[in-house]
PDB file of C-alpha atoms in Angstrom:
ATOM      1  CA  UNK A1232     -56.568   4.118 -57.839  1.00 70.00           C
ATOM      2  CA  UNK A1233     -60.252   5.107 -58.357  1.00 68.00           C
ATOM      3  CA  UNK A1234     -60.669   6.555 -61.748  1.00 91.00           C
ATOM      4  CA  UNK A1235     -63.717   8.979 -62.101  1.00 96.00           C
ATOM      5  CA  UNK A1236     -64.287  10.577 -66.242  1.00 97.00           C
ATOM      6  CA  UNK A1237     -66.136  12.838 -66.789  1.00 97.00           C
ATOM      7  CA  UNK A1238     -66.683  13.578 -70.647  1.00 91.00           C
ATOM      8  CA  UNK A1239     -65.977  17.050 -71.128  1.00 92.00           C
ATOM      9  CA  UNK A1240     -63.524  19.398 -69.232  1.00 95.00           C
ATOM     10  CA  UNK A1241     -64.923  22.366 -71.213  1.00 96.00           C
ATOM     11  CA  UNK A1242     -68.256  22.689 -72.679  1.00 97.00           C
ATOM     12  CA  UNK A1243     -70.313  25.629 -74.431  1.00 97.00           C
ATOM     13  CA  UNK A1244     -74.612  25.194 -75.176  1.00 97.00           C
ATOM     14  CA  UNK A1245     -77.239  27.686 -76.162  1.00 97.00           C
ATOM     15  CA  UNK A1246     -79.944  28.847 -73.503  1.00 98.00           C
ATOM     16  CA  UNK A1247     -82.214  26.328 -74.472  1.00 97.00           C
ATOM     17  CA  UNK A1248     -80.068  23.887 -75.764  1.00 97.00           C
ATOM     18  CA  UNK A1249     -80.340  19.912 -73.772  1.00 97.00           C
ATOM     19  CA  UNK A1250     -77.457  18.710 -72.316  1.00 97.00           C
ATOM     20  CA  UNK A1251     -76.054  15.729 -71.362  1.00 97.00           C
ATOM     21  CA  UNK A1252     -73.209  15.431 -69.001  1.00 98.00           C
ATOM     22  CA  UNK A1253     -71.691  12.344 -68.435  1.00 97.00           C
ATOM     23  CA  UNK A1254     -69.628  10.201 -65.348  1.00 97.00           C
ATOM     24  CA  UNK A1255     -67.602   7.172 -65.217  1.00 98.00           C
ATOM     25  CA  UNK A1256     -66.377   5.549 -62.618  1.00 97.00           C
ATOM     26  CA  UNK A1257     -63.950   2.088 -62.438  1.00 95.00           C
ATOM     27  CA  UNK A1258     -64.594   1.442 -59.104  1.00 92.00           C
ATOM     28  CA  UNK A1259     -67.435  -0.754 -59.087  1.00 93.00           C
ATOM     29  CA  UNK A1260     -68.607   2.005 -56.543  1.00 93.00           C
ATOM     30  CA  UNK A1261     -72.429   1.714 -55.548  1.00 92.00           C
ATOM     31  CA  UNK A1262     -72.915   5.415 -54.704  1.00 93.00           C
ATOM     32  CA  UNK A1263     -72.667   8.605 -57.477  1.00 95.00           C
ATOM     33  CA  UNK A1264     -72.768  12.191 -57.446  1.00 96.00           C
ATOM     34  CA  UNK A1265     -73.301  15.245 -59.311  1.00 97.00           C
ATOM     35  CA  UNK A1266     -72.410  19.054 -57.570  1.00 97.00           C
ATOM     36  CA  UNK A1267     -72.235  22.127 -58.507  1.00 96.00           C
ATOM     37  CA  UNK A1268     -69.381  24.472 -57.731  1.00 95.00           C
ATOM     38  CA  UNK A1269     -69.735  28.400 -57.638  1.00 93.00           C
ATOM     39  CA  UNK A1270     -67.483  30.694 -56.498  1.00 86.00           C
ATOM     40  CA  UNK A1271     -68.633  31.765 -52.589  1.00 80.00           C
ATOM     41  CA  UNK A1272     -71.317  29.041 -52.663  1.00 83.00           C
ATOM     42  CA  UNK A1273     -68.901  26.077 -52.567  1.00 85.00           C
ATOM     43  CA  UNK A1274     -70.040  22.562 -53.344  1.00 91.00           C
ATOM     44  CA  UNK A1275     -73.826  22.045 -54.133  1.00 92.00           C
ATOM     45  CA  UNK A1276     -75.425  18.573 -54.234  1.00 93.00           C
ATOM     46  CA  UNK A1277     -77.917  18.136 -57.726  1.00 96.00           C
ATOM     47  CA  UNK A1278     -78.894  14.384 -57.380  1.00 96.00           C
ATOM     48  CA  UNK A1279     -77.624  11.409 -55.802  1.00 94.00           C
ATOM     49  CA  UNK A1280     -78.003   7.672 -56.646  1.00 94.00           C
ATOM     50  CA  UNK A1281     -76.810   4.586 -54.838  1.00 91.00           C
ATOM     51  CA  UNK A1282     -78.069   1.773 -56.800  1.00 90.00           C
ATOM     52  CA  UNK A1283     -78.683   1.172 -60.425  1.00 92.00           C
ATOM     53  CA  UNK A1284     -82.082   3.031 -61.528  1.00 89.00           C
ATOM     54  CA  UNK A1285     -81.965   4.961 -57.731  1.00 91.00           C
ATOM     55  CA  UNK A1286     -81.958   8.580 -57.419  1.00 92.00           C
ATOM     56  CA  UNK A1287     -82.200  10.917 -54.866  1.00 92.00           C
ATOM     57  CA  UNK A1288     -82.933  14.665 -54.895  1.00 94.00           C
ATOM     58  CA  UNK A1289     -80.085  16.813 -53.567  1.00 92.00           C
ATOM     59  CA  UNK A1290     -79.740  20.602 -52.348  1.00 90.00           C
ATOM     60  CA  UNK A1291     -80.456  22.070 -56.037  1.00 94.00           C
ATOM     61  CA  UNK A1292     -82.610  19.706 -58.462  1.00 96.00           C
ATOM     62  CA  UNK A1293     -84.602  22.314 -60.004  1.00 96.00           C
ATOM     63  CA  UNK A1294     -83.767  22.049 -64.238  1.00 96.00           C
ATOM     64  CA  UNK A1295     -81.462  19.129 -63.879  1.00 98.00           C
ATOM     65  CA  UNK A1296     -82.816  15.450 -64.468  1.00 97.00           C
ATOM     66  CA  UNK A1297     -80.423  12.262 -63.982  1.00 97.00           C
ATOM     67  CA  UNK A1298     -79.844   8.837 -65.141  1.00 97.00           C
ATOM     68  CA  UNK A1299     -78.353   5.695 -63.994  1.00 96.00           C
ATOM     69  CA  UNK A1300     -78.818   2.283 -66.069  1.00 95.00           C
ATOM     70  CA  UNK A1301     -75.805   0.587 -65.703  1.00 96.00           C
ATOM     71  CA  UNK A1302     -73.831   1.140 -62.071  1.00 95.00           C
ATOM     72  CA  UNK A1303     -70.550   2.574 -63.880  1.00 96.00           C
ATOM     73  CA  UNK A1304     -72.430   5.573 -65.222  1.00 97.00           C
ATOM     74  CA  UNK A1305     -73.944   8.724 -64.040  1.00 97.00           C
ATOM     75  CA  UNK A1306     -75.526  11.485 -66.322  1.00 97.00           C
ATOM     76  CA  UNK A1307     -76.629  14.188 -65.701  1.00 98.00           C
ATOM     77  CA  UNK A1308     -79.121  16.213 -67.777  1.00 98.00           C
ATOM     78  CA  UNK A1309     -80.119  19.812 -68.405  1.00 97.00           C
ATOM     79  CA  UNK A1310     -83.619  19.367 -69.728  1.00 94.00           C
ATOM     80  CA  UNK A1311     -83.554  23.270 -71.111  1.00 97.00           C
ATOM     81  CA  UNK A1312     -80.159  24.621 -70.412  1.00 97.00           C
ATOM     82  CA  UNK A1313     -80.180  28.373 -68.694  1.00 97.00           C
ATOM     83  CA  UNK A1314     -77.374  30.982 -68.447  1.00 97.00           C
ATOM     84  CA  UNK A1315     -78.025  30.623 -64.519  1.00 96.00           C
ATOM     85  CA  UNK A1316     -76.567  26.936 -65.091  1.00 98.00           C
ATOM     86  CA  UNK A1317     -73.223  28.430 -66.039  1.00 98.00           C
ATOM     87  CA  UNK A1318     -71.112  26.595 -63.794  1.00 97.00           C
ATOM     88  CA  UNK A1319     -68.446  23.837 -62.626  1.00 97.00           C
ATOM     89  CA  UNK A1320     -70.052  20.390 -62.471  1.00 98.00           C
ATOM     90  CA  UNK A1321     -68.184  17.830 -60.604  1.00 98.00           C
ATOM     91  CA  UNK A1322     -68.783  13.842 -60.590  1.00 98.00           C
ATOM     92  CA  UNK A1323     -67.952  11.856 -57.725  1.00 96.00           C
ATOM     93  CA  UNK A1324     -68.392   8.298 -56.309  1.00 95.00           C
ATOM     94  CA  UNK A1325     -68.197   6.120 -53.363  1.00 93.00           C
ATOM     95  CA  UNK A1326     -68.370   2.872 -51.739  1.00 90.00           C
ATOM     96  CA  UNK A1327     -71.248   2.013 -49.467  1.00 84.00           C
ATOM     97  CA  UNK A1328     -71.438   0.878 -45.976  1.00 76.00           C
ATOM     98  CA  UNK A1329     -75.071   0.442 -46.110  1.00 74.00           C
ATOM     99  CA  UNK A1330     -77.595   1.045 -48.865  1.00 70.00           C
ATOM    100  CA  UNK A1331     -77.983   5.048 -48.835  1.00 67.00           C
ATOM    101  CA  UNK A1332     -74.695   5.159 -46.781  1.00 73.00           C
ATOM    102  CA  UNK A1333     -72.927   8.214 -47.408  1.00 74.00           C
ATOM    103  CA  UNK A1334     -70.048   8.135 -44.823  1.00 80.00           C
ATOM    104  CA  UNK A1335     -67.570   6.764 -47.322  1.00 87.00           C
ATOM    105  CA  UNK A1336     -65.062   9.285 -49.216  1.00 91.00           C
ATOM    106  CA  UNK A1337     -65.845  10.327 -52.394  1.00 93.00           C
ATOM    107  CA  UNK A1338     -63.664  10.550 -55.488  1.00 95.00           C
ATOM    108  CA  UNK A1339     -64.132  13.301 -57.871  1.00 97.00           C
ATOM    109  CA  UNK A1340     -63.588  13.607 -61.499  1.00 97.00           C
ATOM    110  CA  UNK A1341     -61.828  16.103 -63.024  1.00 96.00           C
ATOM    111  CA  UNK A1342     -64.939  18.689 -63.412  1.00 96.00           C
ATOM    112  CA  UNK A1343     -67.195  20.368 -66.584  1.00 97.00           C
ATOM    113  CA  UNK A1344     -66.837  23.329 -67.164  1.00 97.00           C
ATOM    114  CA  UNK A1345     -70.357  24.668 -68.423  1.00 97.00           C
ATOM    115  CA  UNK A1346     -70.834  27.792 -70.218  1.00 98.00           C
ATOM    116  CA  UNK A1347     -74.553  28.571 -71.263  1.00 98.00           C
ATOM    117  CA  UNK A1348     -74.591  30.987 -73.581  1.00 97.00           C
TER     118      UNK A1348
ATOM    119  CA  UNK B 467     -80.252  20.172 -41.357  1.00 51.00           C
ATOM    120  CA  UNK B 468     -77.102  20.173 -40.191  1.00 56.00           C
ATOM    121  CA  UNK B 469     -74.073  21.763 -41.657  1.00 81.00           C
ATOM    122  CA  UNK B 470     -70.664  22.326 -41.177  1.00 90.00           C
ATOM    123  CA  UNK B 471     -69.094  25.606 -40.673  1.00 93.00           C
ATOM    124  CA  UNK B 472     -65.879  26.387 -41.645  1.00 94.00           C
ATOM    125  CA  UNK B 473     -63.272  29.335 -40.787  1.00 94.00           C
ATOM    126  CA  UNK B 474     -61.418  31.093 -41.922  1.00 95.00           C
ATOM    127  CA  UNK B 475     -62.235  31.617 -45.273  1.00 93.00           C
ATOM    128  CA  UNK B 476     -58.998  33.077 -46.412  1.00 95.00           C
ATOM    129  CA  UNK B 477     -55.875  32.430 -45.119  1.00 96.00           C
ATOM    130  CA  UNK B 478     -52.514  34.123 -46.504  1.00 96.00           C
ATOM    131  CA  UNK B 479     -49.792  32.564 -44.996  1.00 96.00           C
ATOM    132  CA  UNK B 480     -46.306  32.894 -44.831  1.00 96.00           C
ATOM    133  CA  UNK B 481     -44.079  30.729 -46.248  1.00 97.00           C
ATOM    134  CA  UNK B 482     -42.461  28.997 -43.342  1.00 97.00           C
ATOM    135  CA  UNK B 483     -45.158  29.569 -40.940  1.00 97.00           C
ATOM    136  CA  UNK B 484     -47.680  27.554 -39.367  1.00 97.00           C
ATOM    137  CA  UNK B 485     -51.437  27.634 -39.282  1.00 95.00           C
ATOM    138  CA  UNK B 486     -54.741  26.125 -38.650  1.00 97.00           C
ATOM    139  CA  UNK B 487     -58.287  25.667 -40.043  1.00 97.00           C
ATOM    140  CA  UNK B 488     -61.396  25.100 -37.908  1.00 97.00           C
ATOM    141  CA  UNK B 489     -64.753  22.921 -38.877  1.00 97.00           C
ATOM    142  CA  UNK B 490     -67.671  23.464 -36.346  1.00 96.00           C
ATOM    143  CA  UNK B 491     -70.909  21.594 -36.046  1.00 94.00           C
ATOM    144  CA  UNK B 492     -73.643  22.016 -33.654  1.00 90.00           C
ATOM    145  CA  UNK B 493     -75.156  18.811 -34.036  1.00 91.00           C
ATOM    146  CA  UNK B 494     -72.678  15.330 -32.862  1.00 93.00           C
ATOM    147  CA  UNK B 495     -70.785  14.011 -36.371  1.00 93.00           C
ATOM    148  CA  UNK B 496     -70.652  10.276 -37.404  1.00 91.00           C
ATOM    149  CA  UNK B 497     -66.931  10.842 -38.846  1.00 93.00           C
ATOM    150  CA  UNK B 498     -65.506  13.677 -40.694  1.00 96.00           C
ATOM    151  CA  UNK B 499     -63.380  14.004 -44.239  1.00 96.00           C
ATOM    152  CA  UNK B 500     -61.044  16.594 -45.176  1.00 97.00           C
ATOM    153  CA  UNK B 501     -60.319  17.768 -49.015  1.00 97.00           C
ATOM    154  CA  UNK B 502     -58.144  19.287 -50.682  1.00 97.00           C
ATOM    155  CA  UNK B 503     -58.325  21.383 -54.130  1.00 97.00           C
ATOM    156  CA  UNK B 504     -55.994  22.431 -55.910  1.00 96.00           C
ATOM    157  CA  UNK B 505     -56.253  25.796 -58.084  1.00 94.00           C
ATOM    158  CA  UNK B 506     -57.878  24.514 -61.359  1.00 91.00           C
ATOM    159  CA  UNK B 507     -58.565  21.137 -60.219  1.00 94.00           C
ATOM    160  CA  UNK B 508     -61.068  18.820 -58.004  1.00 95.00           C
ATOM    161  CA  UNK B 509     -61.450  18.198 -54.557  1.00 96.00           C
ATOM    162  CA  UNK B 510     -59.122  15.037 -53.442  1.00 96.00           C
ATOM    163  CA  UNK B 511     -59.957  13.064 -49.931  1.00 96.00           C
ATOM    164  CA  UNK B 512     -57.510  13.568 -47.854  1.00 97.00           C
ATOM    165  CA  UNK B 513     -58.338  11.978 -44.725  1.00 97.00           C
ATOM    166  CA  UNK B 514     -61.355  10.814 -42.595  1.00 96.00           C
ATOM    167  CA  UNK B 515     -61.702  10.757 -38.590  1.00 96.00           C
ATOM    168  CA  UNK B 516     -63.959   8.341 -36.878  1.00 95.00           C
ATOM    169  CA  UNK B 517     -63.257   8.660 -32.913  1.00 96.00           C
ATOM    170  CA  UNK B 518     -63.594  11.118 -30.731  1.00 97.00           C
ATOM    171  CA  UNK B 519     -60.422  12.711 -29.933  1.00 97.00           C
ATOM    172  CA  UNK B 520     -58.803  10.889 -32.336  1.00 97.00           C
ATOM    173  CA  UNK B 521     -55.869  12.642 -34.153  1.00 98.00           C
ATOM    174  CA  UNK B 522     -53.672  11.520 -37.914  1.00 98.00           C
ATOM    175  CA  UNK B 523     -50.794  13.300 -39.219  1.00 97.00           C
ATOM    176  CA  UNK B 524     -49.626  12.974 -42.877  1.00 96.00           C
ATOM    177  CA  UNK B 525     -46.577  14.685 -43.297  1.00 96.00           C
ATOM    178  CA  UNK B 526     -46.597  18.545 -42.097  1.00 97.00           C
ATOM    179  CA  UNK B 527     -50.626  17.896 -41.567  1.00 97.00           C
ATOM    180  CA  UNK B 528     -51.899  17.100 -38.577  1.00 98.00           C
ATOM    181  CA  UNK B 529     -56.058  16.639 -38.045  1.00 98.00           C
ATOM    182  CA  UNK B 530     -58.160  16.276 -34.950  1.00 98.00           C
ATOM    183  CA  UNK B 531     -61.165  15.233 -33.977  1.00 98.00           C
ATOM    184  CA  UNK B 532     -62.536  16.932 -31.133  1.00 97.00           C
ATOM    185  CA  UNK B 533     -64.053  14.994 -28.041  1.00 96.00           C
ATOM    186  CA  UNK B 534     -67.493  15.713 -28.378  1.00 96.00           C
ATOM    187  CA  UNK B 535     -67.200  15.332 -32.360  1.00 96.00           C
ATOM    188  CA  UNK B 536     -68.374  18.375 -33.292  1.00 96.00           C
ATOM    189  CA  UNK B 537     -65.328  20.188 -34.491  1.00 96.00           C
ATOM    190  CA  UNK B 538     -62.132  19.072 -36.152  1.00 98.00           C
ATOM    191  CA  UNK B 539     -59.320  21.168 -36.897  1.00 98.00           C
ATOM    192  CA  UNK B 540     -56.745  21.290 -39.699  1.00 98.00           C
ATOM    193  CA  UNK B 541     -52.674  22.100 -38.728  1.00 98.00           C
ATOM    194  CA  UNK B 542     -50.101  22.656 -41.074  1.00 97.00           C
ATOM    195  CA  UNK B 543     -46.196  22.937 -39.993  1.00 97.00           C
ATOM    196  CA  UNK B 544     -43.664  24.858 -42.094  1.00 97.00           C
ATOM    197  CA  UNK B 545     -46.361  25.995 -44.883  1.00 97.00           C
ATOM    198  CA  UNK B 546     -44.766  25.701 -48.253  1.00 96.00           C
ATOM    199  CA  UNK B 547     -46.315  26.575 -51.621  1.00 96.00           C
ATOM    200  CA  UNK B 548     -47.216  23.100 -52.394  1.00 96.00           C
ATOM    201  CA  UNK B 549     -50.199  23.550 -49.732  1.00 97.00           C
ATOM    202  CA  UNK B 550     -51.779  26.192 -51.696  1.00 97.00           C
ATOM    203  CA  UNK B 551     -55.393  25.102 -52.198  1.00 97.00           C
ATOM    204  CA  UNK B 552     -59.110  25.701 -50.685  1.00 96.00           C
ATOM    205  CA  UNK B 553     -59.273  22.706 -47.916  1.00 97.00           C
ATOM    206  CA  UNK B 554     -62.914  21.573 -47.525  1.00 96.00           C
ATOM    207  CA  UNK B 555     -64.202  19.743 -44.545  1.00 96.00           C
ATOM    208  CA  UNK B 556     -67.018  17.557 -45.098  1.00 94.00           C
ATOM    209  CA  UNK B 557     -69.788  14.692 -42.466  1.00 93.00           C
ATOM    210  CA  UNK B 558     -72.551  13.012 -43.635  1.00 88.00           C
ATOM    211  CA  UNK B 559     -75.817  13.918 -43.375  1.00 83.00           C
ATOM    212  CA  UNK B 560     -78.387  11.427 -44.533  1.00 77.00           C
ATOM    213  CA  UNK B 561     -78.003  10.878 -47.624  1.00 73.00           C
ATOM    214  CA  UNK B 562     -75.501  13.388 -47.924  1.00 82.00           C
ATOM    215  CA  UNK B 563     -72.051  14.902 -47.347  1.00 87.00           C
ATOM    216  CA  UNK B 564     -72.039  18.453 -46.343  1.00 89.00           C
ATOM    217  CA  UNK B 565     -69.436  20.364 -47.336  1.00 91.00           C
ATOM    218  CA  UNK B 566     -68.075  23.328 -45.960  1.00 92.00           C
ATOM    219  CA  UNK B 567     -67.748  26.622 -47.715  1.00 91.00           C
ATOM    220  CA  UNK B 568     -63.825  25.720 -47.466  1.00 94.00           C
ATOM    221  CA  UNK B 569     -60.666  27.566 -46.318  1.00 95.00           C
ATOM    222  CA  UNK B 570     -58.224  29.347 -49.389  1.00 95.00           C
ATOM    223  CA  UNK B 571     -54.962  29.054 -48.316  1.00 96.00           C
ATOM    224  CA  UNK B 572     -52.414  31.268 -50.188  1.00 97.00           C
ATOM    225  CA  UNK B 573     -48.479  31.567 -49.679  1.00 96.00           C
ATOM    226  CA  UNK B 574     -46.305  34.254 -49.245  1.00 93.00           C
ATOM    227  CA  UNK B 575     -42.513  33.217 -50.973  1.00 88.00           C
TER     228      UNK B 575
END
């Protein structure tokens, strides 16, 4: 089964305050994902990266910054955390068909919960 | 770009009963996924359609791929209060995978 850790399941900063969230995956997956979740606004892309060093700009980038050196590892990083950046951050992966495929499943981790006070 | 649009947004069902969600696009899908999440937890795969027409069944689910592949539809048999969840469906776009806004199933005992 495809394992997918993410570091923290709960998490409180200070407007301000940068954060680091960070993503495992087992899966020797090319492809890696950080959303957002809101109530009534459902799952928001930040960034996407399928290859090692490769990011892509999702739906919401704005105050969020990414990193991927090794292909296991995703983080994702709040340069100057803001209470509008109080939310559920989810981590997923997924093979590739293609490089910049996206028509594989993903696998989530269990989520970060973020709390900006 | 395109999205997917998903209805109903709620759905309080009976235990027992039947019902059925509904993912529209207006623009021709590669494939589409289906999700599940749990109260609390995170979006699982479920299931993925490729072909037009093409329906899967897992257990008291049953999905469907319409002809033109640009809707898909959700059934689920006997409800029971295992299946409560928001069920997301999801097709690539780009570099992408839209998601729904999802469909909250509760149940009735």
């Amino acid at each position: 089964d495809v394992k997918v850790t993410q570091s923290s399941r709960y998490l409180v900063k200070r407007t301000g305050e940068k954060v680091f969230l960070e993503c495992v995956q087992d899966m020797d997956h090319e492809n890696m994902f950080w959303y957002r979740q809101d109530p009534g606004l459902g799952l928001r892309l930040i960034y996407f990266s399928y290859d090692v060093k490769m990011k892509e700009k999702g739906d919401i980038p704005e105050g969020y910054s990414v990193s991927r050196e090794k292909k296991e590892r995703f983080s994702l990083i709040l340069e100057s955390a803001s209470t509008n950046q109080t939310s559920m951050y989810l981590c997923a992966s997924s093979l590739s068909s293609g490089l910049g495929s996206v028509d594989q499943p993903q696998h989530f981790g269990d989520g970060t919960r973020l709390s900006i006070l | 770009g395109q999205q997917v649009m998903q209805i109903p947004q709620y759905q309080h069902v009976q235990e027992g009963e039947d019902f059925t969600t509904y993912c529209n696009s207006s623009t021709t899908l590669s494939n589409i996924q289906w999700y599940k999440q749990r109260p609390g937890g995170h979006p699982v795969f479920l299931i993925q359609l490729v072909k037009s027409g093409e329906v899967k069944k897992q257990k008291r689910l049953t999905f469907q791929f319409g002809e033109a592949k640009k809707n898909s539809s959700l059934h689920i048999t006997a409800t029971q209060t295992t299946d409560v969840g928001t069920y997301f469906c999801a097709a690539p776009n780009d570099y992408k995978l839209s998601f729904g806004a999802g469909t909250t199933v509760t149940v009735r005992a």
